Structure formats: structure tokens, C-alpha cells
Short mmCIF file of C-alpha atoms in Angstrom, two decimals:
data_model
loop_
_atom_site.label_atom_id
_atom_site.label_comp_id
_atom_site.label_asym_id
_atom_site.label_seq_id
_atom_site.Cartn_x
_atom_site.Cartn_y
_atom_site.Cartn_z
CA MET A 9 275.11 137.95 129.31
CA SER A 10 273.32 135.70 131.80
CA LEU A 11 270.42 135.31 129.34
CA LEU A 12 272.79 134.10 126.58
CA LEU A 13 274.44 131.66 128.99
CA THR A 14 271.03 130.27 129.90
CA PHE A 15 270.22 129.85 126.21
CA PHE A 16 273.54 128.03 125.64
CA ILE A 17 272.82 125.64 128.52
CA LEU A 18 269.39 125.02 127.03
CA LEU A 19 270.92 124.03 123.68
CA LEU A 20 273.27 121.56 125.39
CA SER A 21 270.36 120.02 127.23
CA MET A 22 268.29 119.43 124.10
CA ALA A 23 270.00 116.14 123.33
CA VAL A 24 268.52 114.53 126.42
CA MET A 25 265.14 116.31 126.44
CA ASP A 26 262.04 115.10 124.74
CA LYS A 27 260.30 117.26 122.17
CA LYS A 28 257.58 118.44 124.55
CA LYS A 29 260.09 119.73 127.09
CA VAL A 30 262.02 121.60 124.39
CA GLU A 31 258.85 123.36 123.24
CA GLU A 32 258.03 124.32 126.83
CA TYR A 33 261.50 125.80 127.37
CA PHE A 34 261.33 127.76 124.12
CA GLU A 35 257.99 129.18 125.25
CA VAL A 36 259.57 130.33 128.52
CA MET A 37 262.52 131.91 126.63
CA LYS A 38 260.21 133.75 124.25
CA LYS A 39 258.39 135.34 127.17
CA ALA A 40 261.65 136.17 128.95
CA MET A 41 263.06 137.88 125.83
CA GLY A 42 259.92 139.96 125.35
CA PHE A 43 258.30 138.17 122.40
CA ILE A 44 254.50 138.48 122.08
CA ASP A 45 252.30 135.77 120.72
CA ALA A 46 250.69 137.67 117.89
CA SER A 47 248.19 134.94 117.09
CA THR A 48 246.79 135.04 120.62
CA ASP A 49 246.43 138.83 120.42
CA VAL A 50 244.63 138.61 117.08
CA GLU A 51 242.28 135.96 118.42
CA THR A 52 241.49 138.12 121.46
CA GLN A 53 240.73 141.15 119.26
CA SER A 54 238.59 139.01 116.96
CA GLU A 55 236.57 137.71 119.91
CA LYS A 56 236.13 141.27 121.19
CA HIS A 57 234.83 142.55 117.84
CA SER A 58 232.55 139.53 117.52
CA THR A 59 231.03 140.26 120.94
CA GLN A 60 230.52 143.94 120.04
CA ASP A 61 228.87 143.03 116.72
CA SER A 62 226.54 140.58 118.47
CA SER A 63 225.60 143.21 121.06
CA SER A 64 224.93 145.81 118.33
CA GLU A 65 222.77 143.37 116.37
CA SER A 66 220.82 142.50 119.52
CA GLU A 67 220.15 146.17 120.32
CA GLU A 68 219.03 146.85 116.74
CA SER A 69 216.73 143.83 116.87
CA ASP A 70 215.20 145.02 120.17
CA SER A 71 214.67 148.51 118.74
CA GLN A 72 212.97 147.12 115.64
CA SER A 73 210.75 144.88 117.79
CA GLU A 74 209.69 147.85 119.94
CA MET A 75 209.00 149.85 116.77
CA GLU A 76 206.76 147.11 115.37
CA GLN A 77 204.88 146.78 118.65
CA SER A 78 204.22 150.54 118.86
CA SER A 79 203.22 150.63 115.19
CA ALA A 80 200.70 147.83 115.77
CA GLN A 81 199.16 149.74 118.69
CA MET A 82 198.89 152.87 116.53
CA GLN A 83 197.25 150.82 113.78
CA GLU A 84 194.43 149.90 116.17
CA ILE A 85 193.77 153.60 116.82
CA VAL A 86 193.93 154.34 113.09
CA ASP A 87 191.42 151.58 112.30
CA GLU A 88 189.09 152.97 114.96
CA ILE A 89 189.20 156.56 113.65
CA ASN A 90 188.91 155.41 110.04
CA SER A 91 185.76 153.46 110.84
CA THR A 92 184.04 156.82 111.45
CA GLN A 93 185.21 158.39 108.17
CA THR A 94 182.90 158.37 105.15
CA ILE A 95 185.44 159.71 102.64
CA GLU A 96 188.46 157.51 101.86
CA SER A 97 190.76 160.49 101.21
CA GLN A 98 190.17 161.62 104.81
CA GLU A 99 191.42 158.38 106.35
CA VAL A 100 194.50 158.23 108.56
CA SER A 101 197.31 156.00 107.31
CA ILE A 102 200.54 154.51 108.65
CA GLU A 103 203.66 154.23 106.55
CA LYS A 104 206.31 151.92 107.97
CA GLY A 105 210.04 152.16 107.27
CA LYS A 106 213.24 150.84 108.78
CA ASN A 107 213.48 151.99 112.41
CA GLU A 108 210.59 154.43 111.97
CA PHE A 109 206.92 154.78 111.08
CA VAL A 110 204.84 157.78 110.04
CA LEU A 111 201.26 158.54 111.02
CA ASP A 112 199.62 160.55 108.20
CA ILE A 113 196.59 162.52 109.43
CA PRO A 114 194.41 164.55 107.01
CA SER A 115 193.86 168.08 108.33
CA THR A 116 190.07 167.68 108.06
CA ILE A 117 190.15 165.26 111.00
CA MET A 118 191.66 167.86 113.34
CA PHE A 119 191.18 171.35 111.91
CA ASN A 120 188.48 173.46 110.33
CA ASP A 121 189.26 174.91 106.92
CA GLY A 122 191.90 177.66 107.17
CA GLU A 123 192.24 177.27 110.95
CA TYR A 124 195.10 175.99 113.09
CA ASN A 125 193.65 175.62 116.59
CA LEU A 126 192.54 172.22 117.86
CA THR A 127 188.97 172.93 118.93
CA SER A 128 187.16 169.71 118.02
CA PRO A 129 186.55 167.36 120.99
CA GLU A 130 186.93 164.40 118.60
CA ALA A 131 190.34 165.67 117.47
CA LYS A 132 191.49 166.08 121.07
CA ARG A 133 190.32 162.58 121.96
CA PHE A 134 192.20 161.25 118.94
CA ILE A 135 195.42 162.97 120.06
CA GLY A 136 194.81 161.67 123.58
CA LYS A 137 194.69 158.08 122.31
CA ILE A 138 197.92 158.60 120.39
CA ALA A 139 199.51 160.02 123.55
CA ARG A 140 198.56 156.91 125.54
CA VAL A 141 200.53 154.76 123.11
CA ILE A 142 203.46 157.19 123.15
CA ARG A 143 203.66 156.94 126.95
CA THR A 144 204.28 153.20 126.63
CA MET A 145 207.18 153.67 124.22
CA PRO A 146 210.85 153.50 125.31
CA GLN A 147 212.51 156.84 126.04
CA THR A 148 214.72 156.35 122.98
CA PHE A 149 211.76 157.27 120.75
CA ASN A 150 211.40 160.77 119.33
CA ILE A 151 208.39 162.22 117.51
CA GLU A 152 208.59 164.79 114.74
CA ILE A 153 205.30 166.58 114.05
CA ILE A 154 205.27 167.84 110.47
CA GLY A 155 202.71 170.30 109.09
CA HIS A 156 201.78 170.32 105.39
CA THR A 157 199.31 172.31 103.31
CA ASP A 158 198.38 172.85 99.67
CA THR A 159 199.31 175.54 97.14
CA ASN A 160 196.23 177.70 97.78
CA ARG A 161 197.63 181.06 98.88
CA LEU A 162 196.14 182.70 101.93
CA ASN A 163 197.87 186.08 101.60
CA SER A 164 196.11 187.37 104.68
CA ALA A 165 197.06 190.43 106.68
CA THR A 166 196.53 188.47 109.89
CA ILE A 167 197.98 185.20 111.10
CA PRO A 168 198.01 182.75 109.41
CA ARG A 169 199.29 184.88 106.56
CA ASP A 170 200.36 182.11 104.20
CA GLU A 171 200.85 178.34 103.83
CA TRP A 172 204.04 178.45 105.92
CA ASP A 173 202.16 179.93 108.85
CA ILE A 174 199.28 177.49 108.77
CA SER A 175 201.47 174.38 108.37
CA ALA A 176 203.74 175.48 111.23
CA LEU A 177 200.91 176.54 113.55
CA ARG A 178 199.02 173.30 113.01
CA SER A 179 202.14 171.35 113.89
CA ILE A 180 202.58 173.44 117.03
CA SER A 181 198.94 172.89 118.03
CA VAL A 182 199.40 169.11 117.86
CA VAL A 183 202.61 169.35 119.90
CA LYS A 184 200.88 171.41 122.59
CA GLU A 185 198.02 168.92 122.78
CA LEU A 186 200.51 166.05 123.18
CA ILE A 187 202.22 167.95 126.00
CA LYS A 188 198.82 168.42 127.69
CA ASN A 189 198.56 164.63 127.54
CA ARG A 190 201.80 164.24 129.54
CA ILE A 191 204.20 163.67 126.65
CA ASP A 192 207.75 164.81 127.44
CA PRO A 193 208.46 167.97 125.37
CA ALA A 194 212.08 166.83 125.03
CA VAL A 195 211.08 164.05 122.60
CA LEU A 196 208.93 166.32 120.41
CA LYS A 197 210.05 168.25 117.35
CA VAL A 198 208.09 170.75 115.24
CA SER A 199 208.54 170.91 111.46
CA ALA A 200 206.64 172.67 108.68
CA TYR A 201 206.97 172.18 104.93
CA GLY A 202 204.22 174.46 103.68
CA SER A 203 203.12 173.21 100.26
CA TYR A 204 206.58 172.04 99.23
CA HIS A 205 206.31 168.32 100.07
CA PRO A 206 203.07 167.28 98.35
CA LYS A 207 202.03 163.62 98.43
CA SER A 208 199.78 163.86 95.37
CA ASN A 209 198.21 166.29 92.87
CA THR A 210 195.07 166.49 94.98
CA SER A 211 194.94 169.48 97.31
CA SER A 212 193.00 167.68 100.05
CA ASP A 213 195.67 164.95 100.21
CA ASN A 214 198.38 167.53 100.84
CA ARG A 215 196.64 169.28 103.72
CA ARG A 216 197.83 167.02 106.49
CA VAL A 217 199.89 166.60 109.65
CA GLU A 218 202.42 163.79 109.94
CA LEU A 219 203.71 162.25 113.15
CA ARG A 220 207.04 160.61 112.49
CA PHE A 221 208.16 158.15 115.16
CA PHE A 222 211.82 157.18 115.16
CA SER A 223 214.43 155.84 117.53
CA GLN A 224 217.13 158.36 118.36
CA ASP A 225 219.62 155.46 118.64
CA ASN A 226 219.37 155.09 114.87
CA GLN A 227 219.15 158.76 113.95
CA SER A 228 222.38 160.13 112.47
CA ASP A 229 223.17 163.83 112.69
CA ILE A 230 224.07 164.70 109.09
CA LEU A 231 224.83 168.35 109.78
CA SER A 232 226.97 168.07 112.89
CA GLU A 233 228.54 171.27 114.20
CA GLU A 234 231.98 170.30 112.93
CA ASN A 235 231.20 169.43 109.31
CA PHE A 236 228.62 172.22 109.02
CA PHE A 237 231.16 174.94 109.74
CA ASP A 238 233.73 173.20 107.55
CA ARG A 239 231.39 173.79 104.62
CA LEU A 240 231.38 177.51 105.30
CA GLU A 241 235.15 177.82 104.74
#
């Protein structure tokens, strides 16, 4: 009742008030009666989203810059090792993508034919140089070590028995050598594709180990626990 009386008094006073005063009183009444200025709220939300977008873009830009810097350092090592190779098909290469790069290493540089242990001093020095670059990378970087081989079947009674064994064991050997060079095991991942991800029709091209460097900030988990078990229903 008192609020209505106040409003009535305000209406009577309008005749002697200037326009600016009337607008000020209406603003006070709106707040008193619980009205919210929607436009102000929308502007606040818009500014908030704009700030978040800018922050996200800045982080992505920083991550990409760090990726390019690390890739450039790896390229120097690749150029050095390639300068000692006499056969082009045995050269190390780097393939760059968005938020990742892949170091493609022919197996002949690190392993003897049909073997999976890193015994060559040159191979160990090569892994050591890679490890030095890895130690300068941000902790957001992960490395997936991927073993590949060709379609030549081993079919041995002892390990490695087949192409799955040799591709996996070579990947593990590289991981262990990286750990010896003070690389955090938590950022390393072992993968093996056997002969099922060939890069060409040439067997020697397919016998290789890949080191995939990627930022975990940009790595999406496609098979999360929730949607994986949903698929089983």
C-alpha cells in the first residue's frame, strides 16, 4: 500500500519536475519493485564470454607456438642424423599437423633386421638427443611411440613371434631408452600397429617407429568411460 502511495505522489510531482528527474525517479522505482535491467545483464554476459574466448585463443596460440619451437629443434636433430645416411629411404622425417608433429624413424637407424633391442651406440645417442629436446618441452606435451613393421611373417616359436610382437617390442625399447634419459614415464605411451598402417608399398618404408608429439590440452578423449559403456547397451 505504501509503495502505491509513493507512486501516486510521484505522478503528482511530475508536472513540476524536469525530464531528467522523472527518469531518475522511475529508475529508483524499478529497482524498488524488483525489476532487473535485462540489457545490463546481457552486456555483462557478453563481456564475460568475450573474455573467455580471448583467453582460450591466447592459450591455443601459446600451445601452437611451443609446438613450432619444439618441432624446429627436432628438425635440427633430424638434419644432423640424415647427413650421415647414404640411402634416402632411410632418412628420418618430420610431419607437422595442427597441435602435433610426428617424427618418422626408419627401423634401420635403430634396430638390426628382425631384432627389437636398442644395441647400437649411434641409435642410443640419437634417442638421447631427442630426449634433450623433450626435457625442454612444457609438461602439457605427451609422446606416443608407435611401432610399425611390414607384411613379412616371422612365425617364430620364440619372441618376437610375429609382426605384432616386433612392432610392440621396438616401441617399448624406445620408451625405455627415453626413460633412461630422464623423460617422465607419465607422458609416454606405447602403441603398435604391426603391418596394418603402411605408409607405402615398399616394405622398408613400413618398418619404422614414429614418435608423435601432441599437447594433452588439445587431445579429446573420444572413448570416454561414459559413452563407451553406453555403446554396450
